[in-house]
Coordinates of C-alpha atoms in Angstrom, one line a residue:
L1 CA 158.7 43.3 71.8
G2 CA 157.8 46.2 73.9
S3 CA 160.1 48.9 73.4
F4 CA 159.0 52.2 72.8
V5 CA 161.0 55.4 71.5
F6 CA 160.2 59.4 72.7
E7 CA 160.8 62.2 70.5
S8 CA 159.5 65.7 71.6
K9 CA 161.0 69.5 71.1
G10 CA 163.5 68.0 68.9
H11 CA 165.3 65.6 71.1
R12 CA 164.9 61.6 71.6
W13 CA 164.3 61.1 75.0
A14 CA 163.9 57.4 74.8
I15 CA 165.7 55.4 72.1
D16 CA 166.2 51.9 70.7
L17 CA 169.3 50.5 69.7
G18 CA 168.2 48.6 67.1
S19 CA 170.9 46.2 65.3
D20 CA 174.3 46.0 65.6
S21 CA 176.3 44.8 62.5
Y22 CA 175.5 41.7 60.9
A23 CA 180.1 41.0 60.7
L24 CA 180.1 40.7 64.2
P25 CA 180.9 37.0 65.0
E26 CA 178.2 34.3 64.8
Y27 CA 176.0 36.9 64.2
F28 CA 173.1 34.7 63.4
G29 CA 174.4 31.7 65.4
K30 CA 175.7 30.7 69.0
K31 CA 176.6 34.0 69.9
R32 CA 173.7 36.3 68.7
F33 CA 172.0 36.7 72.0
T34 CA 175.6 37.6 73.8
Y35 CA 175.2 40.9 72.1
Y36 CA 173.8 43.8 73.9
R37 CA 171.1 45.2 71.0
L38 CA 169.9 41.8 70.5
R39 CA 169.1 41.0 74.0
N40 CA 165.6 42.5 75.3
I41 CA 167.9 44.0 78.2
G42 CA 169.3 46.4 75.5
H43 CA 165.5 47.6 74.7
N44 CA 163.1 49.8 76.5
T45 CA 160.9 47.0 77.8
L46 CA 160.8 44.4 80.7
T47 CA 163.3 41.5 81.8
F48 CA 163.2 38.7 84.3
D49 CA 166.0 37.5 85.9
D50 CA 168.3 38.7 82.5
D51 CA 166.5 36.2 80.5
N52 CA 166.2 37.0 76.9
I53 CA 163.1 36.9 75.0
G54 CA 161.5 33.9 72.8
E55 CA 163.6 34.2 69.6
K56 CA 160.3 33.5 67.6
A57 CA 158.2 35.4 69.9
N58 CA 155.4 37.9 68.4
S59 CA 152.6 40.3 70.0
S60 CA 149.5 41.7 69.0
L61 CA 147.7 45.0 70.0
Y62 CA 144.6 45.3 71.2
D63 CA 142.2 48.2 72.9
V64 CA 143.5 50.7 70.3
A65 CA 141.5 53.6 71.1
C66 CA 141.2 57.5 70.5
T67 CA 138.7 58.9 73.3
D68 CA 137.6 61.9 70.9
S69 CA 139.5 64.1 68.6
D70 CA 141.2 66.0 71.0
G71 CA 142.0 62.9 73.2
D72 CA 144.5 60.2 73.9
V73 CA 145.2 57.7 71.9
T74 CA 145.6 54.4 73.6
A75 CA 147.1 50.8 72.5
T76 CA 147.7 47.6 74.7
A77 CA 149.9 45.0 73.4
N78 CA 150.5 41.2 74.8
L79 CA 153.3 40.2 75.5
T80 CA 153.0 36.9 76.9
A81 CA 154.8 34.9 74.0
A82 CA 157.9 37.2 74.3
Y83 CA 158.8 35.8 78.1
E84 CA 157.6 32.5 77.4
P85 CA 161.5 31.4 78.9
S86 CA 160.6 33.1 82.0
H87 CA 157.6 31.0 82.2
I88 CA 155.4 34.1 82.9
K89 CA 151.6 33.5 82.9
H90 CA 150.8 37.3 81.1
V91 CA 152.2 40.1 80.7
S92 CA 150.8 43.0 78.9
R93 CA 152.1 46.3 78.1
K94 CA 149.6 49.6 77.4
L95 CA 150.7 52.9 76.2
S96 CA 148.8 56.3 76.5
I97 CA 149.9 59.4 74.5
S98 CA 148.3 62.9 74.9
H99 CA 147.0 64.6 72.4
S100 CA 149.6 67.2 73.1
M101 CA 152.4 65.0 72.5
K102 CA 153.9 65.5 75.9
T103 CA 152.9 62.9 78.1
L104 CA 153.8 59.2 77.6
S105 CA 151.6 57.0 79.9
I106 CA 153.3 53.5 80.2
V107 CA 151.4 50.9 82.5
D108 CA 152.6 47.4 82.4
S109 CA 150.8 44.5 84.0
I110 CA 152.0 40.7 85.1
D111 CA 150.4 37.3 85.8
Y112 CA 153.6 34.9 87.1
G113 CA 151.6 32.0 87.4
S114 CA 154.1 29.6 87.9
S115 CA 156.9 31.5 86.9
Q116 CA 160.0 31.4 89.5
A117 CA 161.5 34.6 88.3
K118 CA 163.0 36.5 91.0
E119 CA 163.5 40.3 89.8
M120 CA 162.1 42.3 87.6
T121 CA 163.8 44.8 85.4
W122 CA 162.4 48.1 83.7
S123 CA 164.3 50.1 81.8
M124 CA 164.6 53.0 78.9
H125 CA 167.5 54.4 76.9
T126 CA 168.5 57.7 76.6
Y127 CA 171.3 60.4 75.7
A128 CA 169.9 62.8 78.3
S129 CA 171.5 63.5 81.8
I130 CA 169.6 61.6 84.5
D131 CA 168.6 63.0 87.6
I132 CA 167.1 60.7 90.5
D133 CA 164.9 61.9 93.4
K134 CA 164.4 58.3 95.1
T135 CA 161.9 59.8 97.8
T136 CA 159.5 61.2 95.3
S137 CA 159.6 58.1 93.1
T138 CA 160.2 60.7 90.3
V139 CA 163.4 61.4 87.9
E140 CA 164.2 64.3 85.6
L141 CA 166.2 63.9 82.6
S142 CA 167.7 66.6 80.2
Q143 CA 169.1 67.7 77.5
G144 CA 170.0 71.1 76.5
K145 CA 167.6 73.6 78.2
E146 CA 164.8 70.9 77.8
R147 CA 163.7 68.6 80.6
L148 CA 161.5 65.7 80.2
S149 CA 159.9 64.3 84.2
I150 CA 159.6 60.5 84.8
A151 CA 157.3 59.8 87.7
V152 CA 156.1 56.3 89.1
D153 CA 152.2 56.5 89.3
K154 CA 152.0 55.4 92.8
A155 CA 148.4 55.0 92.4
G156 CA 148.5 52.3 89.3
T157 CA 151.4 50.8 90.5
R158 CA 151.4 47.5 92.8
C159 CA 155.2 47.2 92.9
P160 CA 156.6 46.7 96.8
G161 CA 160.4 47.7 97.0
L162 CA 160.4 49.3 93.3
E163 CA 163.7 50.8 93.1
I164 CA 165.2 53.3 90.6
S165 CA 168.7 53.6 88.9
S166 CA 170.9 54.2 86.0
E167 CA 174.0 52.9 84.5
D168 CA 176.1 53.8 81.7
I169 CA 176.2 51.9 79.0
E170 CA 179.4 51.3 77.5
L171 CA 179.7 48.8 74.9
K172 CA 183.1 47.3 74.1
P173 CA 184.2 46.5 69.9
P174 CA 183.0 44.7 68.3
Q175 CA 180.3 45.9 69.2
E176 CA 178.9 49.4 68.0
S177 CA 179.7 52.3 70.3
T178 CA 177.2 53.9 72.9
T179 CA 179.3 56.5 73.9
G180 CA 176.7 58.6 76.2
M181 CA 174.2 56.3 76.0
R182 CA 172.5 55.6 79.8
K183 CA 169.9 53.5 81.1
L184 CA 167.4 54.1 83.8
M185 CA 165.8 50.8 85.4
L186 CA 163.3 50.6 87.8
K187 CA 164.1 47.2 89.5
A188 CA 161.9 45.3 92.2
S189 CA 161.4 40.9 93.2
A190 CA 159.3 39.8 91.0
K191 CA 155.9 37.8 92.4
T192 CA 155.0 40.6 94.4
C193 CA 155.4 43.4 91.3
T194 CA 152.3 42.5 89.2
S195 CA 152.0 46.2 88.0
I196 CA 153.8 49.2 86.8
A197 CA 152.5 52.7 85.9
V198 CA 155.1 55.2 84.9
N199 CA 153.6 58.6 83.4
I200 CA 157.0 60.9 81.1
Q201 CA 156.2 64.4 80.5
L202 CA 157.6 67.5 79.4

């Protein structure tokens, strides 16, 4: 829940991997959540301490709005039920996309309540090359001649010690190949990280 994709100028920049082969051993049984695509770590969403989301969780949209005929479109999803295994009190994700389709803003708000979660991870999967500038908290993605920038909005982020990193995702058989896939991650200590605002812009 909460995963997103982003396409522009002929490229898909943020990719959702979808499901894997139903023929995998115990795909609907005990091994189901050992497979990468069936865990929230395999999608463009939040993870707490590598916990998986609730198996029967669902979410609802609210505050869906368009400011005017040429304005941004925004929607907020209540993701709280997804994080019941981590005992998070409340999680929401607000997405805003510009009329030009060139800017996507993502704001995650977290109330930990009595949760004992220690680490929060924000993830985005892509086939683009990733260049991270840790001094400015910005990332440049490239595919062919096209470029896309990702920046942490410091004004809307309350997340001390936030670290930006990336890793190659190479799944081993019998899982479906992910050759060339990379994952961009923002990580921070839980409890103190209560809001993350990210702007994705061409």
